[in-house]
Every structure is written in C-alpha cells, then in structure tokens.
CSV table of C-alpha atoms in Angstrom, one decimal:
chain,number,residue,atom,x,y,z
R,4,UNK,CA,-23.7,-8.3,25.6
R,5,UNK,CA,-20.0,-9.3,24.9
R,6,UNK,CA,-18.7,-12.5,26.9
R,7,UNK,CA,-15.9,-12.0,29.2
R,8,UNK,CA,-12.7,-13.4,28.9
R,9,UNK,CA,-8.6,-13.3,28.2
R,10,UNK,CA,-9.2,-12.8,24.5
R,11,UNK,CA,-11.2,-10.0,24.9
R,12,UNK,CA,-9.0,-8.2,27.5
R,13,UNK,CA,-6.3,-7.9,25.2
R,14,UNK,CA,-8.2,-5.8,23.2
R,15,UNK,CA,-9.5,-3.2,25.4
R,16,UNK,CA,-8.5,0.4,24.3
R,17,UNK,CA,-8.1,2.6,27.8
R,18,UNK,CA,-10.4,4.8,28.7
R,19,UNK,CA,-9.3,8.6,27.9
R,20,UNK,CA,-12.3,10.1,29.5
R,21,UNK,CA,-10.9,13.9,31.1
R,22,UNK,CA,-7.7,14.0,29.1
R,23,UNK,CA,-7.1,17.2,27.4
R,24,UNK,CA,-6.2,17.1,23.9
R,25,UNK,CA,-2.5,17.3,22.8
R,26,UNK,CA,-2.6,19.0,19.8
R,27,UNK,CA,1.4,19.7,19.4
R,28,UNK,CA,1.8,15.8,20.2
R,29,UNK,CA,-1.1,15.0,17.8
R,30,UNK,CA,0.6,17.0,14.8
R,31,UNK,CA,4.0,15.0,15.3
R,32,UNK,CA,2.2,11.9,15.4
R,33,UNK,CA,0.3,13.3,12.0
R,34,UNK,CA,4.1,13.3,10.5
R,35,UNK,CA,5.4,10.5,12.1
R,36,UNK,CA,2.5,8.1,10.9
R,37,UNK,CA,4.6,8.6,7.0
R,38,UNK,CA,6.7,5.9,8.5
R,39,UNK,CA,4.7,2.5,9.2
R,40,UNK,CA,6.3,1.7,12.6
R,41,UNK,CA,6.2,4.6,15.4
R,42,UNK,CA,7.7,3.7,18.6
R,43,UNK,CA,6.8,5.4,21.8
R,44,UNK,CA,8.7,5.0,25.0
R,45,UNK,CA,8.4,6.4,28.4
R,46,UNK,CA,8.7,5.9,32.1
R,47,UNK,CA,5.6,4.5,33.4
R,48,UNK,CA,2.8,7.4,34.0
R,49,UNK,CA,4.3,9.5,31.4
R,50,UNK,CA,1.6,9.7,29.5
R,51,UNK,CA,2.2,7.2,26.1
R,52,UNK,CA,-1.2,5.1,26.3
R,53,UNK,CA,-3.2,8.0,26.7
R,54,UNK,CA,-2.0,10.2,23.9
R,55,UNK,CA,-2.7,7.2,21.9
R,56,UNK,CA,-5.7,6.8,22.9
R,57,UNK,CA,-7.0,10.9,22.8
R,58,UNK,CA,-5.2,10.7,19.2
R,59,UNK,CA,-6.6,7.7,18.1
R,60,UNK,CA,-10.4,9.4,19.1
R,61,UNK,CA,-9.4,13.4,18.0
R,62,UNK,CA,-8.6,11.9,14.6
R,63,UNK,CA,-11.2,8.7,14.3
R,64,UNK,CA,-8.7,6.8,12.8
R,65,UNK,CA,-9.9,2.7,12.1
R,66,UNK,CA,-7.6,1.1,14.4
R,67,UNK,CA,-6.9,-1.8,16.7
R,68,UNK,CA,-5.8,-1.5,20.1
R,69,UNK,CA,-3.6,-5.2,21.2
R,70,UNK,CA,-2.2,-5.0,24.9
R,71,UNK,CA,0.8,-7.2,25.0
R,72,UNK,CA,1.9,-9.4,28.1
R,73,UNK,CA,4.2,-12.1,29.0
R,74,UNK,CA,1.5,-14.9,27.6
R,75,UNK,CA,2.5,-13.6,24.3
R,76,UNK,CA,6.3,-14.8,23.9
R,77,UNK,CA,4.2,-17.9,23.2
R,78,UNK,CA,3.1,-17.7,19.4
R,79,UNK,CA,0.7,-19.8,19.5
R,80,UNK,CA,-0.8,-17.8,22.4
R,81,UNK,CA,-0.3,-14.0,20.3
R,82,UNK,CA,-2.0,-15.3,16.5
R,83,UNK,CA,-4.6,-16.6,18.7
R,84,UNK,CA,-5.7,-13.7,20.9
R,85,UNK,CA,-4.5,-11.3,17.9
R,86,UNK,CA,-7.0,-13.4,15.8
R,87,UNK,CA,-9.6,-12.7,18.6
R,88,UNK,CA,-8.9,-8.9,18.2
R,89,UNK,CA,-9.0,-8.8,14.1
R,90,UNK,CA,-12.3,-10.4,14.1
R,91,UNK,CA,-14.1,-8.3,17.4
R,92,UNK,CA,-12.4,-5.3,15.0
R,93,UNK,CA,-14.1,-6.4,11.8
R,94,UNK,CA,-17.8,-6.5,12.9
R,95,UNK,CA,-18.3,-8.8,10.5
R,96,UNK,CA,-17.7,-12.3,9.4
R,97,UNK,CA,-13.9,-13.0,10.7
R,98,UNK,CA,-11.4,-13.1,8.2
R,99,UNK,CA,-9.5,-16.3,7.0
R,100,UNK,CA,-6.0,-15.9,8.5
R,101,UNK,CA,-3.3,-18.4,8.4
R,102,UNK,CA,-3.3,-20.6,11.0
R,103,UNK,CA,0.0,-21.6,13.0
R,104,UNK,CA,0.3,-25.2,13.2
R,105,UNK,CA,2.6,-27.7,14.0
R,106,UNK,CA,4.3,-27.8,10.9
R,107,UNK,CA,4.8,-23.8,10.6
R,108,UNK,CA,7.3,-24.4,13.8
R,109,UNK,CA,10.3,-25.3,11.6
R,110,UNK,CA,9.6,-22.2,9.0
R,111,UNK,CA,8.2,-19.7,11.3
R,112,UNK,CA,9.3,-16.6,9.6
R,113,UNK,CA,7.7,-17.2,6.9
R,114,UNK,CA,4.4,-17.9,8.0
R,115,UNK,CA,4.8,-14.8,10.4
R,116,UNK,CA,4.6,-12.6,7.1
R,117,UNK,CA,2.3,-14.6,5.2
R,118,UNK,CA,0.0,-14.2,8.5
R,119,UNK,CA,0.8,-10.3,8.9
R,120,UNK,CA,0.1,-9.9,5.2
R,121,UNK,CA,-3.3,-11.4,5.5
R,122,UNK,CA,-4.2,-9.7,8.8
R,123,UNK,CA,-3.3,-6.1,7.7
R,124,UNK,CA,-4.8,-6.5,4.4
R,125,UNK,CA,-8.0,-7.5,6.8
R,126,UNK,CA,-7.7,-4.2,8.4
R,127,UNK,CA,-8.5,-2.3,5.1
R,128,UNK,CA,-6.6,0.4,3.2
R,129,UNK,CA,-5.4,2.7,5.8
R,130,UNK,CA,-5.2,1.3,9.8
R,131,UNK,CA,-3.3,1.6,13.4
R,132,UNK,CA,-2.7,-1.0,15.0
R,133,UNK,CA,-1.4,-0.5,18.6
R,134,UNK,CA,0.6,-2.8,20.4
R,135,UNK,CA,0.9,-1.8,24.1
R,136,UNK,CA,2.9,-3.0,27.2
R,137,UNK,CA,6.0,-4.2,24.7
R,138,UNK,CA,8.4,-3.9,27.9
R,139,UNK,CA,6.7,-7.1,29.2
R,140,UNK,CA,7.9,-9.1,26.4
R,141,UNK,CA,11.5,-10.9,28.1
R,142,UNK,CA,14.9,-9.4,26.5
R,143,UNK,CA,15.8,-12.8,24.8
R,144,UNK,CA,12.0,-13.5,23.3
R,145,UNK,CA,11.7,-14.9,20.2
R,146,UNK,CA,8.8,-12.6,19.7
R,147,UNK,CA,11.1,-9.8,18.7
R,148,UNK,CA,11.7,-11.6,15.8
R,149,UNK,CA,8.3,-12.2,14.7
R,150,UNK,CA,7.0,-9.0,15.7
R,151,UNK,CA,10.4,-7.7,13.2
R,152,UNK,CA,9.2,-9.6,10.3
R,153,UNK,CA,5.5,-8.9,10.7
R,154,UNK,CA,6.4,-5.4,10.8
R,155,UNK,CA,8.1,-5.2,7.6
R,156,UNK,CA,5.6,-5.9,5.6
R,157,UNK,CA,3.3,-3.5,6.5
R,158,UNK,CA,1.9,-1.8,3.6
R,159,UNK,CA,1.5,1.4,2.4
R,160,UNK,CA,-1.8,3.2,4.4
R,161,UNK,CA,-1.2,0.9,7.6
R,162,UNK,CA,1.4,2.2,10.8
R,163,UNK,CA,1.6,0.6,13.8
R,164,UNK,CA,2.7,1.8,17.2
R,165,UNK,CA,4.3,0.1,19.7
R,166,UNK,CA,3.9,1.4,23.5
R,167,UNK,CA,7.1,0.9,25.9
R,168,UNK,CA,8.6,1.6,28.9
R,169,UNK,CA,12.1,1.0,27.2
R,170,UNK,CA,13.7,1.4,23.8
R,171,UNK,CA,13.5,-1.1,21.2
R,172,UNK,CA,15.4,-4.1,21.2
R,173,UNK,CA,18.6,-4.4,19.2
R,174,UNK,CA,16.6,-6.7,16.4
R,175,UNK,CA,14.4,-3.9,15.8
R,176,UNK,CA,17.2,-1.1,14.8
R,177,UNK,CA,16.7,-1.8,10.9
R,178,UNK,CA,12.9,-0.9,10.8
C-alpha cells in the first residue's frame, strides 16, 4: 500500500477510463513528439489531459505524469515533489539528483540544468514527461525561467508536454 500525501498527489496520472481513442490526435502527437517540448492549450474541459492520458496508454510510452500548482513557483517546493515523482517512477532505488541548497540560490540556472540533466538521463533513453495545470503558475514566476532552462536540455529520445489553459509565456517563445 502506498502512503498518502502532497508528494504523491502531484503525481497522479488521470484516470481515462471510457474515453474513446483519438487516433487522428494520436498520429499528430506521433509527429510532434520529433520536437522535445509539445505544448497543449485549451479552454478548460476541452479535452488536453485526457488525450494525454489515452495517448500515453494507446502507445505505452515510459512516462511521468507531474501536475503543477501554485506551491510550485517555490523551487525548493518543485525539485522536491519532482524528486518524489522520479523515484515513485523508477521502482527502484532513487536516483542521486542534485540537491538545491542554499548556496545554489545565487547560481540557480545553472543548477536547474545540471538537475534536469541528471533527472532526464534517470528517465532512461526515450521518456514523456508531462507537466499539467501550467496556467496555475503566476504570470511574473520565476519558474518560467527554470522550467525554460530545464527544457533546453532535453535530450535526444525525451519530449515533454506541458498542459495549459493559455499560451506559453513570452520566456518560452525560443524553445
């Protein structure tokens, strides 16, 4: 039996129970997964979290499923619950990512890549990660920064998809 809490939460993939396939969606997310960041937006109801989830399931694809919310403008509060999710993912002993600590605060980018680097090269070879509820993150977040930099350097085999209710921010437009 799993224990209950926050952490665990933020990783639980919706249920997609009675959803019909979408096979015509499916095939452009086939193409679009060439490029490493896909971004999906939609008014609410529209359907973007379950055509995830259905797609992730039609095509079995190793992924990890990380619903955002407004704890997460607090980095400290995101590598934590994202370290949660990496190592409930693995199944088996939890890899050794970089931990932010105080002295990180002045150089932040950089440790946000040396962290994605380590935590997508602990997802294996090929991957999708899926962040979802990115609307609940404030306009003038630093996250948007750090999620920029951990997104460019995904590497080759790994996408990640971001689930919104609105476009990307401005920071975003050269990924």
């Amino acid at each position: 039996m799993k224990p209950k809490g926050v952490a665990l939460a933020k990783t639980t993939r919706p249920s997609f129970a009675g959803i019909l396939p979408r096979e015509r969606l499916f095939a452009q997310l086939d193409s679009a997964r060439t490029n490493r960041v896909i971004w999906l937006t939609g008014p609410p109801g529209a359907g973007k979290t379950s055509l995830v989830a259905t797609y992730l399931a039609r095509r079995k694809l190793r992924s990890l499923w990380y619903q955002l919310d407004e704890s997460d403008i607090d980095a400290a509060s995101f590598f934590y619950h994202f370290d949660v999710a990496i190592a409930e993912q693995s199944k088996r002993k939890a890899p050794a990512l970089p931990r932010l600590t105080p002295e990180y605060q002045a150089g932040l980018p950089a440790f946000i890549k040396r962290y994605a680097e380590a935590a997508f090269q602990s997802l294996g070879k090929e991957f999708l990660v899926v962040f979802d509820g990115y609307q609940d993150i404030p306009a003038q977040s630093q996250f948007h920064e750090l999620m920029r930099d951990a997104l460019e350097v995904i590497p080759p085999g790994g996408c990640v998809v971001i689930i919104s209710r609105a476009d990307p921010p401005p920071i975003m437009a050269r990924l």
